[in-house]
Coordinates of C-alpha atoms and ligand atoms in Angstrom, one line a residue:
Chain R
M1 CA 98.7 91.5 74.0
A2 CA 95.9 93.7 75.1
K3 CA 95.2 91.8 78.4
F4 CA 98.2 90.5 80.3
Y5 CA 98.0 88.1 83.2
F6 CA 100.7 87.6 85.6
G7 CA 101.7 84.1 86.8
Q8 CA 99.7 81.1 85.6
F9 CA 96.6 81.2 87.7
Q10 CA 94.1 78.5 86.7
Y11 CA 90.5 79.3 87.3
T12 CA 89.1 76.4 89.3
Q13 CA 87.9 76.6 92.8
T14 CA 89.4 73.9 95.0
F15 CA 90.3 73.6 98.6
F16 CA 93.8 74.9 97.8
H17 CA 92.5 77.7 95.6
K18 CA 90.3 79.0 98.4
L19 CA 92.9 78.8 101.1
N20 CA 93.8 82.0 102.8
P21 CA 96.7 83.3 100.6
T22 CA 98.8 84.4 103.6
L23 CA 98.6 81.0 105.2
K24 CA 99.3 79.4 101.8
I25 CA 102.5 81.4 101.4
V26 CA 103.6 80.5 104.9
L27 CA 102.8 76.8 104.5
I28 CA 104.6 76.6 101.2
F29 CA 107.6 78.4 102.6
Y30 CA 107.6 76.1 105.6
L31 CA 107.5 73.0 103.3
V32 CA 110.4 74.4 101.3
I33 CA 112.5 74.8 104.5
L34 CA 111.4 71.3 105.6
L35 CA 112.7 69.9 102.3
F36 CA 116.2 71.0 103.1
F37 CA 116.3 69.2 106.4
L38 CA 115.5 65.8 105.0
K39 CA 118.3 63.2 104.8
T40 CA 116.8 59.9 103.7
I41 CA 115.7 59.1 100.2
E42 CA 112.5 57.5 101.5
A43 CA 111.4 60.8 103.0
Y44 CA 112.1 62.6 99.8
F45 CA 110.0 60.1 97.8
F46 CA 107.2 60.5 100.3
F47 CA 107.5 64.3 99.9
L48 CA 107.3 63.9 96.1
V49 CA 104.1 61.7 96.5
F50 CA 102.7 64.4 98.7
G51 CA 103.4 67.1 96.1
V52 CA 101.7 65.1 93.4
F53 CA 98.8 64.5 95.7
L54 CA 98.4 68.3 96.2
I55 CA 98.5 68.8 92.4
I56 CA 95.7 66.3 92.0
L57 CA 93.8 67.9 94.9
S58 CA 94.0 71.3 93.2
K59 CA 92.8 69.8 89.9
L60 CA 95.8 71.3 88.0
S61 CA 96.3 69.9 84.5
F62 CA 99.2 67.5 84.0
K63 CA 100.2 69.4 80.9
S64 CA 100.7 72.6 82.9
V65 CA 102.8 70.8 85.5
V66 CA 105.1 69.5 82.8
S67 CA 105.4 72.9 81.2
S68 CA 106.3 74.5 84.5
F69 CA 109.5 72.4 84.4
K70 CA 110.6 73.9 81.2
P71 CA 112.5 76.9 82.8
I72 CA 114.4 74.7 85.2
I73 CA 115.2 71.8 82.9
F74 CA 118.6 73.3 81.9
L75 CA 119.5 74.0 85.5
L76 CA 118.5 70.5 86.4
L77 CA 120.6 68.8 83.7
F78 CA 123.5 71.1 84.4
T79 CA 123.7 70.4 88.1
L80 CA 123.1 66.7 87.5
F81 CA 125.9 66.5 85.0
F82 CA 128.4 68.1 87.4
Q83 CA 127.3 66.2 90.5
L84 CA 127.3 62.9 88.6
F85 CA 130.8 63.2 87.0
F86 CA 132.8 65.4 89.3
T87 CA 132.0 64.1 92.8
P88 CA 135.0 62.3 94.1
G89 CA 134.4 58.9 95.8
T90 CA 134.0 55.2 95.1
I91 CA 133.9 54.6 91.3
V92 CA 131.0 52.6 90.1
L93 CA 131.3 53.2 86.4
D94 CA 134.5 54.2 84.6
L95 CA 134.1 55.9 81.1
K96 CA 137.8 56.7 80.9
V97 CA 137.4 60.5 80.7
L98 CA 134.4 60.6 83.0
K99 CA 133.9 58.6 86.2
I100 CA 130.6 58.1 87.9
T101 CA 131.0 57.6 91.7
K102 CA 128.6 56.2 94.2
E103 CA 128.6 59.5 96.1
G104 CA 128.0 61.4 92.9
L105 CA 125.1 59.2 91.9
S106 CA 123.3 59.5 95.2
L107 CA 124.0 63.2 95.4
S108 CA 122.6 63.9 92.0
I109 CA 119.4 61.9 92.8
Y110 CA 119.0 64.0 95.9
I111 CA 119.4 67.2 94.1
A112 CA 117.1 66.3 91.2
I113 CA 114.3 65.2 93.5
R114 CA 114.8 68.4 95.6
L115 CA 114.6 70.6 92.6
I116 CA 111.5 68.8 91.3
I117 CA 109.7 69.1 94.6
L118 CA 110.7 72.8 94.8
T119 CA 109.3 73.4 91.3
I120 CA 106.1 71.6 92.2
L121 CA 105.6 73.7 95.4
T122 CA 106.1 77.0 93.6
F123 CA 103.9 75.9 90.8
L124 CA 101.2 75.0 93.3
L125 CA 101.4 78.4 94.8
T126 CA 101.4 80.5 91.6
S127 CA 98.7 78.5 89.9
T128 CA 96.2 78.4 92.7
T129 CA 96.6 82.0 93.8
T130 CA 95.8 85.2 91.8
T131 CA 98.5 87.9 91.6
T132 CA 96.2 90.0 93.7
D133 CA 96.1 87.5 96.5
L134 CA 99.8 86.8 96.2
A135 CA 100.5 90.5 96.8
L136 CA 98.1 90.8 99.6
G137 CA 99.3 87.5 101.2
F138 CA 102.9 88.7 100.9
R139 CA 102.0 91.9 102.7
N140 CA 100.6 89.9 105.6
V141 CA 103.6 87.6 105.7
I142 CA 106.1 90.5 106.2
L143 CA 103.7 92.4 108.5
P144 CA 105.4 91.1 111.7
F145 CA 108.7 92.7 110.6
K146 CA 107.0 96.0 111.3
I147 CA 108.3 95.8 114.9
F148 CA 111.8 96.0 113.5
K149 CA 110.9 99.3 111.8
F150 CA 110.8 97.5 108.5
P151 CA 108.7 99.6 106.0
V152 CA 106.1 96.9 105.5
E153 CA 103.2 99.1 104.3
E154 CA 105.4 101.0 101.9
L155 CA 106.9 97.8 100.5
S156 CA 103.5 96.1 100.0
L157 CA 102.2 99.3 98.4
M158 CA 105.2 99.3 96.1
I159 CA 104.5 95.7 95.1
S160 CA 100.8 96.3 94.5
I161 CA 101.5 99.4 92.4
S162 CA 104.2 97.5 90.4
L163 CA 101.7 94.8 89.7
Q164 CA 99.3 97.5 88.6
F165 CA 101.9 98.9 86.2
V166 CA 102.9 95.6 84.6
P167 CA 99.9 95.2 82.2
I168 CA 100.0 98.9 81.4
L169 CA 103.7 98.8 80.5
F170 CA 103.1 95.8 78.3
E171 CA 100.3 97.5 76.5
E172 CA 102.6 100.5 76.0
A173 CA 105.5 98.4 74.7
D174 CA 103.1 96.8 72.3
R175 CA 101.9 100.2 71.1
I176 CA 105.5 101.6 70.7
M177 CA 106.6 98.5 68.9
K178 CA 103.7 98.8 66.4
A179 CA 104.5 102.4 65.9
Q180 CA 108.2 101.6 65.2
M181 CA 107.2 98.7 62.9
A182 CA 105.0 101.1 61.0
R183 CA 108.1 103.2 60.5
G184 CA 110.0 100.2 59.2
A185 CA 111.6 98.8 62.4
D186 CA 112.3 95.1 62.3
F187 CA 112.3 93.1 65.5
E188 CA 112.4 89.6 64.1
S189 CA 115.4 89.2 61.9
G190 CA 119.1 89.2 62.6
N191 CA 121.2 87.5 65.3
L192 CA 120.6 87.9 69.0
F193 CA 122.7 91.0 69.2
V194 CA 121.0 92.8 66.3
R195 CA 117.6 91.9 67.7
A196 CA 118.5 93.1 71.1
R197 CA 119.7 96.4 69.7
S198 CA 116.5 96.9 67.7
F199 CA 114.6 96.8 71.0
L200 CA 116.5 99.9 72.2
P201 CA 114.0 102.3 70.5
V202 CA 111.3 100.5 72.4
I203 CA 112.9 100.3 75.8
L204 CA 114.0 104.0 76.0
P205 CA 110.6 105.6 75.4
L206 CA 109.1 102.9 77.7
I207 CA 111.4 103.9 80.5
L208 CA 110.7 107.6 80.0
N209 CA 107.0 106.9 80.0
A210 CA 107.2 104.8 83.1
F211 CA 108.9 107.7 84.9
N212 CA 106.2 110.1 83.7
R213 CA 103.5 107.7 84.9
A214 CA 105.2 107.2 88.3
D215 CA 105.3 111.0 88.7
Q216 CA 101.6 111.3 88.0
L217 CA 100.8 108.4 90.2
A218 CA 102.7 109.9 93.1
M219 CA 100.7 113.1 92.7
A220 CA 97.4 111.2 92.6
M221 CA 98.4 109.3 95.8
E222 CA 99.4 112.5 97.6
S223 CA 96.2 114.0 96.4
R224 CA 94.2 111.3 98.2
G225 CA 95.9 112.1 101.4
F226 CA 98.9 109.7 101.3
I227 CA 102.0 110.7 103.2
L228 CA 104.9 108.4 103.1
G229 CA 105.6 106.8 106.5
M230 CA 102.4 108.2 108.0
K231 CA 100.1 106.0 110.1
R232 CA 97.2 104.7 108.1
T233 CA 94.6 102.0 108.6
S234 CA 94.4 98.8 106.6
Y235 CA 91.2 97.7 104.9
R236 CA 92.3 94.1 104.1
V237 CA 92.2 91.5 106.8
S238 CA 92.5 87.8 106.0
K239 CA 89.8 85.4 106.9
F240 CA 90.7 82.4 108.9
G241 CA 88.3 79.5 109.1
K242 CA 87.8 75.8 109.1
N243 CA 89.7 75.3 105.8
E244 CA 92.7 77.1 107.2
A245 CA 92.8 75.1 110.4
L246 CA 92.4 71.9 108.4
A247 CA 95.4 72.8 106.2
I248 CA 97.6 73.4 109.2
I249 CA 96.7 70.1 110.8
F250 CA 97.2 68.4 107.5
V251 CA 100.7 69.8 107.1
L252 CA 101.6 69.0 110.7
I253 CA 100.6 65.4 110.2
F254 CA 102.7 65.3 107.0
T255 CA 105.7 66.7 109.0
L256 CA 105.2 64.0 111.6
V257 CA 105.2 61.2 109.1
L258 CA 108.3 62.7 107.5
F259 CA 110.1 62.6 110.8
V260 CA 109.0 59.0 111.5
L261 CA 110.3 58.0 108.0
E262 CA 113.6 59.8 108.7
G263 CA 113.8 58.0 112.1
I264 CA 113.2 54.6 110.6
Y265 CA 115.6 54.8 107.6
A266 CA 118.4 57.0 109.1
Chain B
M1 CA 84.2 128.2 99.9
L2 CA 87.4 127.4 97.9
E3 CA 89.1 130.6 97.0
F4 CA 92.1 131.6 94.9
Q5 CA 93.4 135.0 96.1
N6 CA 95.9 136.8 93.8
V7 CA 97.7 133.5 93.2
S8 CA 101.0 133.5 91.3
F9 CA 102.9 130.3 90.8
S10 CA 106.2 129.3 89.2
Y11 CA 107.7 125.8 88.9
N12 CA 111.3 126.9 88.6
G13 CA 111.4 130.3 90.4
D14 CA 111.6 132.7 87.5
N15 CA 109.0 131.7 84.9
W16 CA 105.5 132.5 86.2
V17 CA 103.1 129.8 85.0
L18 CA 100.1 131.5 86.8
K19 CA 99.9 135.2 87.3
D20 CA 97.6 136.9 89.8
I21 CA 94.8 134.4 89.7
S22 CA 91.6 135.2 91.7
F23 CA 88.3 133.3 91.7
S24 CA 86.1 131.4 94.1
L25 CA 84.0 128.3 94.1
K26 CA 81.0 127.7 96.3
Q27 CA 79.4 124.3 97.1
G28 CA 76.8 123.6 94.4
E29 CA 78.6 125.8 91.9
F30 CA 79.9 124.6 88.5
V31 CA 82.9 126.6 87.3
S32 CA 84.7 125.7 84.1
I33 CA 88.3 126.6 83.1
I34 CA 89.2 126.6 79.4
G35 CA 92.4 127.7 77.8
S36 CA 95.1 126.5 75.4
N37 CA 97.8 123.8 76.1
G38 CA 100.2 125.1 78.6
S39 CA 98.0 128.0 79.8
G40 CA 98.2 126.7 83.4
K41 CA 95.0 124.8 83.9
S42 CA 96.5 121.7 85.5
T43 CA 98.6 123.9 87.7
I44 CA 95.4 125.4 89.1
A45 CA 94.2 121.9 89.8
R46 CA 97.3 121.0 91.7
L47 CA 97.1 124.2 93.7
A48 CA 93.5 123.6 94.6
N49 CA 94.1 120.9 97.2
G50 CA 97.6 121.9 98.2
L51 CA 99.7 119.5 96.0
L52 CA 101.5 122.7 95.1
L53 CA 101.8 125.9 97.1
S54 CA 101.7 129.3 95.6
Q55 CA 104.7 131.7 95.9
K56 CA 102.4 134.7 95.9
G57 CA 98.8 135.0 97.1
D58 CA 96.9 132.3 98.8
V59 CA 94.5 129.4 98.2
L60 CA 91.9 129.4 100.9
L61 CA 89.6 126.7 102.1
N62 CA 86.7 128.2 104.1
G63 CA 88.9 131.2 104.7
S64 CA 92.0 129.3 105.9
S65 CA 95.2 129.2 103.8
L66 CA 96.4 125.8 102.5
K67 CA 99.9 126.9 103.4
D68 CA 99.0 125.9 107.0
K69 CA 100.0 122.3 107.5
D70 CA 96.8 121.1 109.1
I71 CA 94.6 122.9 106.6
N72 CA 96.7 121.4 103.8
R73 CA 96.0 117.9 105.1
L74 CA 92.3 118.7 105.5
A75 CA 92.2 120.0 101.9
K76 CA 93.4 116.6 100.6
F77 CA 90.1 115.2 101.7
K78 CA 87.8 118.2 101.3
V79 CA 89.0 119.0 97.8
G80 CA 89.2 116.0 95.5
V81 CA 91.2 116.1 92.3
I82 CA 90.7 113.7 89.4
F83 CA 93.3 113.7 86.6
Q84 CA 93.2 112.9 82.9
N85 CA 94.5 109.4 82.8
P86 CA 92.9 106.9 85.2
D87 CA 95.7 104.4 84.6
N88 CA 98.1 106.7 86.4
Q89 CA 95.8 107.0 89.4
F90 CA 95.2 103.4 90.5
V91 CA 97.0 102.3 93.6
G92 CA 95.0 99.2 94.6
I93 CA 95.3 95.9 93.0
T94 CA 91.6 95.5 92.9
V95 CA 88.9 98.2 92.4
E96 CA 87.9 97.7 96.0
D97 CA 91.4 98.2 97.3
D98 CA 91.7 101.3 95.2
L99 CA 88.5 102.8 96.7
A100 CA 89.8 102.0 100.1
F101 CA 93.2 103.8 99.6
G102 CA 92.1 107.3 100.5
L103 CA 89.9 106.1 103.4
E104 CA 92.9 104.2 104.8
N105 CA 94.9 107.4 104.6
M106 CA 92.1 109.1 106.6
G107 CA 92.7 106.4 109.2
L108 CA 89.2 105.1 109.2
D109 CA 88.0 101.8 110.7
R110 CA 87.6 98.9 108.2
N111 CA 83.9 98.6 108.9
I112 CA 83.3 102.2 108.1
I113 CA 85.6 101.9 105.0
Q114 CA 83.5 98.9 103.8
S115 CA 80.2 100.7 104.2
K116 CA 81.5 103.7 102.4
I117 CA 82.8 101.6 99.5
M118 CA 79.5 99.8 99.2
E119 CA 77.6 103.1 99.2
I120 CA 79.7 104.8 96.5
S121 CA 80.0 101.7 94.3
E122 CA 76.2 101.3 94.5
K123 CA 75.7 105.0 93.5
L124 CA 78.1 104.9 90.6
G125 CA 77.2 101.5 89.4
I126 CA 80.6 99.9 89.7
K127 CA 79.6 97.2 92.2
S128 CA 79.9 94.4 89.8
F129 CA 83.6 94.8 89.3
L130 CA 84.8 95.6 92.8
H131 CA 87.0 92.5 92.8
F132 CA 88.5 93.1 89.4
P133 CA 92.0 94.5 88.9
P134 CA 91.5 97.9 87.3
S135 CA 93.6 96.9 84.3
L136 CA 90.7 94.7 83.1
L137 CA 88.2 97.5 82.9
S138 CA 87.2 99.6 79.9
G139 CA 88.2 103.3 79.6
G140 CA 84.9 104.6 80.8
E141 CA 84.7 102.1 83.7
K142 CA 88.3 103.1 84.7
Q143 CA 87.4 106.7 84.8
K144 CA 84.3 105.9 86.8
V145 CA 86.5 104.1 89.3
A146 CA 88.9 107.0 89.5
L147 CA 85.9 109.2 90.2
A148 CA 84.6 106.9 92.8
S149 CA 88.0 106.7 94.6
V150 CA 87.9 110.4 95.1
L151 CA 84.1 110.8 95.8
V152 CA 84.3 108.1 98.4
L153 CA 86.2 110.6 100.5
E154 CA 83.1 112.8 100.4
P155 CA 84.9 116.0 99.3
D156 CA 83.0 119.3 99.3
Y157 CA 84.8 120.4 96.1
V158 CA 86.0 118.3 93.2
V159 CA 88.4 119.4 90.5
F160 CA 88.2 117.5 87.2
D161 CA 91.3 117.9 85.0
E162 CA 90.3 116.9 81.5
V163 CA 88.7 113.7 82.8
T164 CA 86.8 113.0 79.5
S165 CA 89.6 113.6 77.1
L166 CA 90.5 109.9 76.7
L167 CA 86.9 108.7 76.4
D168 CA 84.5 108.1 73.5
P169 CA 81.3 110.2 73.2
I170 CA 79.0 107.8 75.0
N171 CA 81.3 107.4 78.0
R172 CA 82.0 111.1 78.0
K173 CA 78.3 111.7 78.4
M174 CA 78.0 109.1 81.2
I175 CA 80.9 110.6 83.1
L176 CA 79.5 114.1 82.7
N177 CA 76.1 113.0 84.0
T178 CA 77.8 111.6 87.0
I179 CA 79.6 114.9 87.6
L180 CA 76.3 116.8 87.3
E181 CA 74.8 114.4 89.8
I182 CA 77.4 115.0 92.4
N183 CA 77.4 118.8 91.6
R184 CA 74.1 119.2 93.5
N185 CA 75.8 119.6 96.9
R186 CA 79.5 120.0 95.9
G187 CA 81.5 122.6 94.1
V188 CA 82.8 121.5 90.8
L189 CA 85.9 123.0 89.1
Y190 CA 85.8 121.6 85.6
I191 CA 88.9 121.8 83.3
T192 CA 88.2 120.9 79.7
H193 CA 89.1 121.5 76.0
H194 CA 85.5 120.7 75.0
P195 CA 83.2 123.8 74.9
E196 CA 80.0 121.7 74.8
E197 CA 80.9 120.3 78.2
T198 CA 80.8 123.8 79.8
V199 CA 77.2 124.6 79.1
F200 CA 76.1 123.8 82.7
S201 CA 78.6 126.2 84.1
N202 CA 77.7 129.1 86.4
R203 CA 80.9 130.7 85.2
I204 CA 83.6 130.0 82.7
I205 CA 87.2 131.2 83.3
V206 CA 89.3 131.7 80.2
L207 CA 93.0 131.2 80.8
N208 CA 95.8 132.4 78.6
N209 CA 99.6 132.4 79.4
G210 CA 98.8 132.1 83.1
F211 CA 96.4 135.1 83.2
I212 CA 92.6 135.0 83.6
V213 CA 91.7 136.9 80.5
R214 CA 87.9 136.7 80.9
T215 CA 85.2 135.3 83.1
G216 CA 81.5 134.9 82.1
T217 CA 78.5 132.8 81.5
P218 CA 78.8 130.2 78.7
Y219 CA 76.9 132.5 76.4
E220 CA 79.0 135.5 77.2
I221 CA 82.2 133.5 76.7
F222 CA 81.4 131.5 73.6
S223 CA 79.4 134.1 71.7
D224 CA 82.7 136.1 71.4
V225 CA 84.5 133.6 69.2
D226 CA 86.9 136.2 67.8
F227 CA 88.2 136.9 71.3
L228 CA 88.5 133.1 72.1
S229 CA 90.5 132.5 68.9
S230 CA 92.8 135.4 69.8
V231 CA 93.6 133.6 73.1
N232 CA 94.2 130.3 71.3
V233 CA 91.1 128.5 72.6
S234 CA 90.4 125.5 70.3
N235 CA 87.3 123.4 69.3
L236 CA 85.2 126.5 68.4
H237 CA 83.4 125.0 65.4
E238 CA 80.0 124.8 67.1
A239 CA 80.3 128.2 68.6
I240 CA 81.2 129.8 65.3
L241 CA 78.4 127.9 63.5
S242 CA 75.9 128.8 66.1
K243 CA 76.8 132.5 66.1
K244 CA 76.6 132.8 62.3
L245 CA 73.2 131.1 62.2
L246 CA 72.0 133.3 65.0
E247 CA 73.1 136.4 63.1
K248 CA 71.3 135.3 60.0
G249 CA 68.2 134.7 62.0
L250 CA 68.1 130.9 61.2
I251 CA 68.1 129.9 64.9
E252 CA 66.8 131.6 68.0
R253 CA 69.1 130.3 70.8
F254 CA 72.8 130.2 71.0
S255 CA 74.0 126.6 71.5
L256 CA 77.2 124.7 71.6
N257 CA 75.6 121.3 70.9
L258 CA 75.5 120.3 67.3
D259 CA 72.3 118.2 67.7
E260 CA 70.5 121.1 69.4
I261 CA 71.5 123.5 66.6
V262 CA 70.2 121.1 64.0
D263 CA 67.0 120.6 66.0
Q264 CA 66.4 124.4 66.0
L265 CA 67.1 124.6 62.3
C266 CA 64.6 121.9 61.6
L267 CA 61.9 123.6 63.7
N268 CA 62.2 126.8 61.7
Ligands
ATP301 N1 106.2 119.8 86.8 C1 106.5 120.9 86.0 N2 107.7 121.5 86.1 C2 108.0 122.5 85.3 N3 107.2 123.1 84.5 C3 105.9 122.6 84.4 C4 105.5 121.5 85.1 N4 104.3 121.2 84.9 C5 103.9 122.1 84.0 N5 104.9 123.0 83.7 C6 104.8 124.1 82.8 O1 103.8 125.0 83.3 C7 103.0 125.5 82.2 C8 101.5 125.2 82.5 O2 101.3 123.8 82.5 P1 99.9 123.2 82.8 O3 100.1 121.7 82.8 O4 99.3 123.8 84.0 O5 99.1 123.6 81.5 P2 97.7 123.1 81.0 O6 96.8 124.3 80.8 O7 97.1 122.1 82.0 O8 98.0 122.4 79.6 P3 97.2 121.2 78.9 O9 96.0 121.7 78.2 O10 98.3 120.7 77.9 O11 96.9 120.2 80.0 C9 103.5 124.9 80.9 O12 104.3 125.8 80.3 C10 104.3 123.7 81.4 O13 105.4 123.5 80.6
MG302 MG1 96.6 120.0 81.8

């Protein structure tokens, strides 16, 4: 676990990979909101096709798409089960104890497709954007909130430092675990509770260590002239070119088609 | 000139960690500080650019006290401090962002920031990994980046607090060469546990229990190994060996470098 990568960035350079991360975050966020305004099943299916198209465009492997569904599969089945059997309405199938209604059936299809599209969208974002770009993009996204006295610079600095610390803390956890194992600690056997408790001697030194590091980092930052809340300039600016304009137009057209579909099938 | 004038410092108000410390550092000078663990070396580093303020005495930058708010701010850029562990100094998510951090604090324009980053990364040979996250670099490369992040601010004085202690001999040599390079027009305050790294010093300050117990040239300091042991200075093997060989007439020049001692032995 010497090198640790955050997210599941895949190293190919496509249109979507190269897109300005700020715009990418904004567009994905926009699509997510759009998703919740749709009413007809036709529009949902068109959205799904669009998502699959983006995945192909970004040359992401089919296997990785499937594996990105693993974390939500339980959530998906759980909600489906409840919607399917516990929505009151016209009964289409009576299994004595459980009754499937027409409303339940359509509701669960809606929810399933929504969740699937949502997963595809987040997968697209995290697998075509490096953690670095995600953090930088996020900073720009929240930048406008500065006028409401929201501490944008501080928050983005916090995020970038946290990202900085993640691999270091993992390395450290690895080191501590090895040291404890050399002294006979066992992290693999026993039930969940026993195993969780055996991690305590790892977590505690890790937390102490993190505090110590944070203290040193604060000093290093102050030493380079950082004062919290003080005005400073910003080196990073995002490029905005032909690709970005194209992406916006593309998404606008997609929105238009969605609304037309909604109009026709409503 | 960076000057410590009768500085005493305490973290908690009653236990004095530094007692009546006075010394000065001019641009172009190399001053080393040695001393056992807890003798107060790092505390001096933190006082040097106003991270800490002394309760007694003053730290002066070109004659003005760092206790003055504006001078204190100026000192952050005029006196750079580089600490032991580079991992605890990175702020930027990429090397480039980290180099920009101090310059952003200065409030510089992004074009100027960019040209300064290019210049320093060219000079220190770190250009090829400007876009890497620091966590992917090797120990030596990390320390080089930490160095660059401070040097990019063009300080007149740089304090190095055990910057080579986590490095292997090859990287230690490389970092030391870089430090000698920048020493030409800058004052260097070099804190270390390794005697052989102090051979370039104009002066060595020996610290014990918060007191300066001796100041002198590398020869003056390291030829008196009995005194150094009495104030708990460690890593004296080369100094002891060199002194004994010199007394027996087996070598002609006092040295702290094992290779050099062997070379002299082979010549005779
Ligand atoms: N933040 C702090 N709060 C309280 N006491 C401290 C703090 N930092 C250091 N000290 C104490 O001050 C004394 C001097 O510490 P300092 O870190 O300056 O020593 P040092 O010479 O750098 O040691 P080392 O060789 O281990 O780095 C020590 O006794 C230490 O316990
Ligand atoms: Mg120290």
